[in-house]
Amino acid sequence: EAGVTQSPTHLIKTRGQQATLRCSPISGHTSVYWYQQALGLGLQFLLWYDEGEERNRGNFPPRFSGRQFPNYSSELNVNALELEDSALYLCASSRDRRYEQYFGPGTRLTVT
Amino acid sequence: DAKTTQPPSMDCAEGRAANLPCNHSTISGNEYVYWYRQIHSQGPQYIIHGLKNNETNEMASLIITEDRKSSTLILPHATLRDTAVYYCIAGDSNYQLIWGAGTKLIIKP
């Protein structure tokens, strides 16, 4: 069974640009979660999608947004990039909000 | 959601059991205890979770105290590949889990 996949592995952008990160969940999982992990810190919850709908978001500004597609894959968009957006962005999927999460390898976003 | 407290770091000799403690004194009755680990710069890996009873799987055992205010993750025969940051998290919904700094476990040969 294929795990959670994320693309791209690395992304380098300049301040003010937009970044798009992609995630494919494990087959059969309908919930997708996005996290931000700054260097040396714990995971910060960003967004939760389930059945195509945004169900909850963490304490991040509106320039962090995303969507979930009918096949349950998901995109995270970050507009007007700032230097402090540089981090590892992790996607996870689960069968529903109570079950264990399975994480992808992450996308390393660097903003210069 | 309950917050958890873990020691920032621990050492363990290869081949010995690694016992990682976690305090969650404010946990509520419907909140699970989850354990994940993260090997350097990779995505976290699910290990085990439990509500009230002790749990065991192929990776580890989870011992939860009767009052549910603390738990211990046990890796029965630690190997060098078990070196990672271990996160203990409590919550009833994945989107509400608060990820702390975890315990950096170093397995020494």
mmCIF file of C-alpha atoms in Angstrom:
data_model
loop_
_atom_site.group_PDB
_atom_site.id
_atom_site.type_symbol
_atom_site.label_atom_id
_atom_site.label_comp_id
_atom_site.label_asym_id
_atom_site.label_seq_id
_atom_site.Cartn_x
_atom_site.Cartn_y
_atom_site.Cartn_z
ATOM 1 C CA GLU A 1 0.000 0.000 0.000
ATOM 2 C CA ALA A 2 1.426 3.359 -1.044
ATOM 3 C CA GLY A 3 1.990 5.881 1.712
ATOM 4 C CA VAL A 4 1.253 9.587 1.766
ATOM 5 C CA THR A 5 3.121 11.384 -0.979
ATOM 6 C CA GLN A 6 4.016 15.051 -1.200
ATOM 7 C CA SER A 7 5.442 17.210 -3.947
ATOM 8 C CA PRO A 8 7.708 18.919 -4.489
ATOM 9 C CA THR A 9 10.382 17.749 -2.062
ATOM 10 C CA HIS A 10 12.021 21.160 -1.985
ATOM 11 C CA LEU A 11 10.709 24.539 -3.059
ATOM 12 C CA ILE A 12 12.601 27.809 -3.167
ATOM 13 C CA LYS A 13 10.650 31.045 -3.544
ATOM 14 C CA THR A 14 11.291 34.722 -3.038
ATOM 15 C CA ARG A 15 9.396 36.945 -0.656
ATOM 16 C CA GLY A 16 6.009 38.005 -1.998
ATOM 17 C CA GLN A 17 5.608 35.034 -4.333
ATOM 18 C CA GLN A 18 3.055 32.247 -4.023
ATOM 19 C CA ALA A 19 3.787 28.609 -3.237
ATOM 20 C CA THR A 20 1.656 25.560 -4.013
ATOM 21 C CA LEU A 21 2.284 22.281 -2.219
ATOM 22 C CA ARG A 22 0.559 19.023 -3.066
ATOM 23 C CA CYS A 23 -0.389 15.928 -1.094
ATOM 24 C CA SER A 24 -1.856 12.537 -1.989
ATOM 25 C CA PRO A 25 -3.316 10.588 0.938
ATOM 26 C CA ILE A 26 -3.301 6.866 1.518
ATOM 27 C CA SER A 27 -6.012 5.127 -0.475
ATOM 28 C CA GLY A 28 -9.229 5.008 1.533
ATOM 29 C CA HIS A 29 -8.308 7.943 3.769
ATOM 30 C CA THR A 30 -10.661 10.884 3.501
ATOM 31 C CA SER A 31 -9.079 13.244 6.043
ATOM 32 C CA VAL A 32 -6.023 15.292 5.145
ATOM 33 C CA TYR A 33 -4.128 17.497 7.581
ATOM 34 C CA TRP A 34 -1.472 20.116 6.915
ATOM 35 C CA TYR A 35 1.201 21.113 9.411
ATOM 36 C CA GLN A 36 4.038 23.601 9.498
ATOM 37 C CA GLN A 37 7.261 22.674 11.254
ATOM 38 C CA ALA A 38 9.814 25.414 11.623
ATOM 39 C CA LEU A 39 13.400 24.308 12.118
ATOM 40 C CA GLY A 40 13.921 22.678 15.514
ATOM 41 C CA LEU A 41 10.310 23.140 16.616
ATOM 42 C CA GLY A 42 7.238 20.960 16.984
ATOM 43 C CA LEU A 43 4.416 20.664 14.485
ATOM 44 C CA GLN A 44 1.885 23.488 14.200
ATOM 45 C CA PHE A 45 -1.565 22.507 12.902
ATOM 46 C CA LEU A 46 -2.538 24.425 9.760
ATOM 47 C CA LEU A 47 -5.618 22.930 8.088
ATOM 48 C CA TRP A 48 -7.895 19.900 8.151
ATOM 49 C CA TYR A 49 -9.876 18.733 5.127
ATOM 50 C CA ASP A 50 -12.410 15.951 5.080
ATOM 51 C CA GLU A 51 -14.725 14.852 2.282
ATOM 52 C CA GLY A 52 -13.733 17.861 0.225
ATOM 53 C CA GLU A 53 -14.496 20.450 2.884
ATOM 54 C CA GLU A 54 -12.265 22.534 5.110
ATOM 55 C CA ARG A 55 -13.245 21.400 8.604
ATOM 56 C CA ASN A 56 -10.867 23.399 10.776
ATOM 57 C CA ARG A 57 -7.850 25.649 10.576
ATOM 58 C CA GLY A 58 -5.115 26.545 12.991
ATOM 59 C CA ASN A 59 -3.934 29.967 14.054
ATOM 60 C CA PHE A 60 -2.500 31.038 10.694
ATOM 61 C CA PRO A 61 -3.332 34.073 8.526
ATOM 62 C CA PRO A 62 -5.739 33.763 5.574
ATOM 63 C CA ARG A 63 -2.880 33.776 3.079
ATOM 64 C CA PHE A 64 -2.514 30.111 4.030
ATOM 65 C CA SER A 65 -5.292 28.294 2.208
ATOM 66 C CA GLY A 66 -5.943 25.073 0.418
ATOM 67 C CA ARG A 67 -8.439 22.673 -0.956
ATOM 68 C CA GLN A 68 -9.245 19.001 -1.197
ATOM 69 C CA PHE A 69 -10.140 17.426 -4.501
ATOM 70 C CA PRO A 70 -12.769 14.721 -5.199
ATOM 71 C CA ASN A 71 -10.013 12.067 -5.132
ATOM 72 C CA TYR A 72 -9.081 13.339 -1.624
ATOM 73 C CA SER A 73 -5.727 14.731 -2.691
ATOM 74 C CA SER A 74 -5.029 18.198 -1.401
ATOM 75 C CA GLU A 75 -3.215 21.428 -2.155
ATOM 76 C CA LEU A 76 -1.797 23.973 0.245
ATOM 77 C CA ASN A 77 -1.344 27.483 -1.103
ATOM 78 C CA VAL A 78 0.690 30.140 0.610
ATOM 79 C CA ASN A 79 0.312 33.635 -0.819
ATOM 80 C CA ALA A 80 2.500 36.693 -0.290
ATOM 81 C CA LEU A 81 5.350 34.584 1.072
ATOM 82 C CA GLU A 82 7.304 35.932 4.025
ATOM 83 C CA LEU A 83 10.748 34.883 5.199
ATOM 84 C CA GLU A 84 9.263 33.272 8.324
ATOM 85 C CA ASP A 85 7.214 30.923 6.140
ATOM 86 C CA SER A 86 10.400 28.947 5.567
ATOM 87 C CA ALA A 87 9.697 25.556 7.121
ATOM 88 C CA LEU A 88 8.961 21.899 6.523
ATOM 89 C CA TYR A 89 5.320 21.495 5.477
ATOM 90 C CA LEU A 90 3.903 18.115 6.383
ATOM 91 C CA CYS A 91 0.771 16.472 5.125
ATOM 92 C CA ALA A 92 -0.928 13.611 6.938
ATOM 93 C CA SER A 93 -3.973 11.484 6.224
ATOM 94 C CA SER A 94 -6.265 9.363 8.358
ATOM 95 C CA ARG A 95 -9.477 7.392 8.036
ATOM 96 C CA ASP A 96 -11.220 10.031 10.101
ATOM 97 C CA ARG A 97 -10.408 12.586 12.751
ATOM 98 C CA ARG A 98 -10.004 10.037 15.545
ATOM 99 C CA TYR A 99 -7.736 7.542 13.848
ATOM 100 C CA GLU A 100 -3.961 7.649 13.735
ATOM 101 C CA GLN A 101 -2.366 9.896 11.155
ATOM 102 C CA TYR A 102 0.123 8.816 8.527
ATOM 103 C CA PHE A 103 2.558 11.463 7.399
ATOM 104 C CA GLY A 104 4.239 12.194 4.122
ATOM 105 C CA PRO A 105 7.930 13.078 3.824
ATOM 106 C CA GLY A 106 7.193 16.802 3.736
ATOM 107 C CA THR A 107 8.000 19.718 1.463
ATOM 108 C CA ARG A 108 10.887 21.925 2.520
ATOM 109 C CA LEU A 109 9.919 25.511 1.605
ATOM 110 C CA THR A 110 12.651 28.112 1.622
ATOM 111 C CA VAL A 111 11.754 31.777 1.201
ATOM 112 C CA THR A 112 14.599 34.118 0.297
ATOM 113 C CA ASP B 1 -7.079 19.650 24.770
ATOM 114 C CA ALA B 2 -4.703 18.194 27.324
ATOM 115 C CA LYS B 3 -1.110 19.289 27.177
ATOM 116 C CA THR B 4 1.669 16.845 27.773
ATOM 117 C CA THR B 5 5.042 17.094 29.467
ATOM 118 C CA GLN B 6 8.038 15.061 28.349
ATOM 119 C CA PRO B 7 11.731 15.140 29.263
ATOM 120 C CA PRO B 8 13.682 16.969 26.540
ATOM 121 C CA SER B 9 16.189 14.156 26.055
ATOM 122 C CA MET B 10 17.074 10.612 27.076
ATOM 123 C CA ASP B 11 19.802 8.103 26.366
ATOM 124 C CA CYS B 12 19.436 4.343 26.120
ATOM 125 C CA ALA B 13 21.925 1.556 25.392
ATOM 126 C CA GLU B 14 21.383 -0.475 22.261
ATOM 127 C CA GLY B 15 19.546 -3.705 23.000
ATOM 128 C CA ARG B 16 18.022 -2.417 26.218
ATOM 129 C CA ALA B 17 14.429 -1.356 26.754
ATOM 130 C CA ALA B 18 13.795 2.348 26.262
ATOM 131 C CA ASN B 19 11.133 3.731 28.595
ATOM 132 C CA LEU B 20 9.837 7.161 27.626
ATOM 133 C CA PRO B 21 7.624 8.917 30.180
ATOM 134 C CA CYS B 22 4.840 11.394 29.519
ATOM 135 C CA ASN B 23 2.689 13.394 31.914
ATOM 136 C CA HIS B 24 -0.824 14.443 30.883
ATOM 137 C CA SER B 25 -2.409 15.370 34.188
ATOM 138 C CA THR B 26 -5.240 17.424 32.611
ATOM 139 C CA ILE B 27 -6.374 14.739 30.187
ATOM 140 C CA SER B 28 -10.134 14.319 29.915
ATOM 141 C CA GLY B 29 -12.063 11.075 29.746
ATOM 142 C CA ASN B 30 -12.517 10.976 25.978
ATOM 143 C CA GLU B 31 -8.991 11.982 25.030
ATOM 144 C CA TYR B 32 -6.581 9.436 23.646
ATOM 145 C CA VAL B 33 -2.826 9.347 24.184
ATOM 146 C CA TYR B 34 -0.920 9.110 20.901
ATOM 147 C CA TRP B 35 2.766 8.461 20.374
ATOM 148 C CA TYR B 36 4.622 9.399 17.227
ATOM 149 C CA ARG B 37 8.296 9.649 16.420
ATOM 150 C CA GLN B 38 10.221 11.749 13.959
ATOM 151 C CA ILE B 39 13.569 10.767 12.579
ATOM 152 C CA HIS B 40 15.612 13.766 11.534
ATOM 153 C CA SER B 41 13.711 15.931 9.023
ATOM 154 C CA GLN B 42 11.360 13.128 7.987
ATOM 155 C CA GLY B 43 7.604 13.015 8.458
ATOM 156 C CA PRO B 44 6.471 11.756 11.872
ATOM 157 C CA GLN B 45 5.701 8.058 12.164
ATOM 158 C CA TYR B 46 2.733 6.746 14.116
ATOM 159 C CA ILE B 47 3.731 4.334 16.889
ATOM 160 C CA ILE B 48 0.771 3.543 19.104
ATOM 161 C CA HIS B 49 -2.208 5.061 20.885
ATOM 162 C CA GLY B 50 -4.515 4.184 23.773
ATOM 163 C CA LEU B 51 -7.401 5.402 25.871
ATOM 164 C CA LYS B 52 -7.419 3.504 29.167
ATOM 165 C CA ASN B 53 -5.936 0.060 28.692
ATOM 166 C CA ASN B 54 -2.340 -0.827 28.033
ATOM 167 C CA GLU B 55 -1.627 -1.426 24.369
ATOM 168 C CA THR B 56 1.027 -3.381 22.497
ATOM 169 C CA ASN B 57 1.892 -3.641 18.829
ATOM 170 C CA GLU B 58 4.865 -4.724 16.798
ATOM 171 C CA MET B 59 6.708 -1.499 17.505
ATOM 172 C CA ALA B 60 6.102 -0.732 21.157
ATOM 173 C CA SER B 61 4.020 -1.024 24.297
ATOM 174 C CA LEU B 62 2.019 1.773 25.893
ATOM 175 C CA ILE B 63 1.402 1.694 29.632
ATOM 176 C CA ILE B 64 -1.219 4.154 30.901
ATOM 177 C CA THR B 65 -1.625 4.682 34.640
ATOM 178 C CA GLU B 66 -4.985 3.924 36.189
ATOM 179 C CA ASP B 67 -5.713 7.619 36.790
ATOM 180 C CA ARG B 68 -4.635 8.326 33.163
ATOM 181 C CA LYS B 69 -2.436 11.202 34.268
ATOM 182 C CA SER B 70 0.711 9.689 32.845
ATOM 183 C CA SER B 71 1.920 7.051 30.436
ATOM 184 C CA THR B 72 5.109 5.298 29.362
ATOM 185 C CA LEU B 73 6.124 4.224 25.898
ATOM 186 C CA ILE B 74 8.319 1.146 25.929
ATOM 187 C CA LEU B 75 10.589 0.143 23.056
ATOM 188 C CA PRO B 76 11.530 -3.366 24.193
ATOM 189 C CA HIS B 77 14.870 -3.796 22.406
ATOM 190 C CA ALA B 78 16.148 -0.435 21.235
ATOM 191 C CA THR B 79 18.288 -0.274 18.109
ATOM 192 C CA LEU B 80 20.307 2.584 16.665
ATOM 193 C CA ARG B 81 17.474 3.175 14.187
ATOM 194 C CA ASP B 82 15.201 4.089 17.095
ATOM 195 C CA THR B 83 17.135 7.327 17.603
ATOM 196 C CA ALA B 84 14.487 9.999 17.008
ATOM 197 C CA VAL B 85 12.305 12.640 18.632
ATOM 198 C CA TYR B 86 9.332 10.984 20.324
ATOM 199 C CA TYR B 87 6.096 12.938 20.700
ATOM 200 C CA CYS B 88 3.418 12.150 23.268
ATOM 201 C CA ILE B 89 0.149 13.887 22.416
ATOM 202 C CA ALA B 90 -3.284 13.820 23.977
ATOM 203 C CA GLY B 91 -6.543 14.725 22.298
ATOM 204 C CA ASP B 92 -9.828 13.473 20.943
ATOM 205 C CA SER B 93 -9.455 14.761 17.417
ATOM 206 C CA ASN B 94 -6.435 14.800 15.155
ATOM 207 C CA TYR B 95 -6.923 18.437 14.240
ATOM 208 C CA GLN B 96 -6.792 19.451 17.895
ATOM 209 C CA LEU B 97 -3.611 17.645 18.824
ATOM 210 C CA ILE B 98 -0.990 19.928 20.323
ATOM 211 C CA TRP B 99 2.486 18.826 19.362
ATOM 212 C CA GLY B 100 5.117 19.793 21.931
ATOM 213 C CA ALA B 101 8.877 19.574 21.635
ATOM 214 C CA GLY B 102 8.967 15.842 22.376
ATOM 215 C CA THR B 103 11.788 13.741 23.824
ATOM 216 C CA LYS B 104 14.983 13.340 21.861
ATOM 217 C CA LEU B 105 15.937 9.698 22.359
ATOM 218 C CA ILE B 106 19.524 8.764 21.590
ATOM 219 C CA ILE B 107 20.373 5.081 21.360
ATOM 220 C CA LYS B 108 24.025 4.456 22.114
ATOM 221 C CA PRO B 109 26.007 1.437 20.870
#
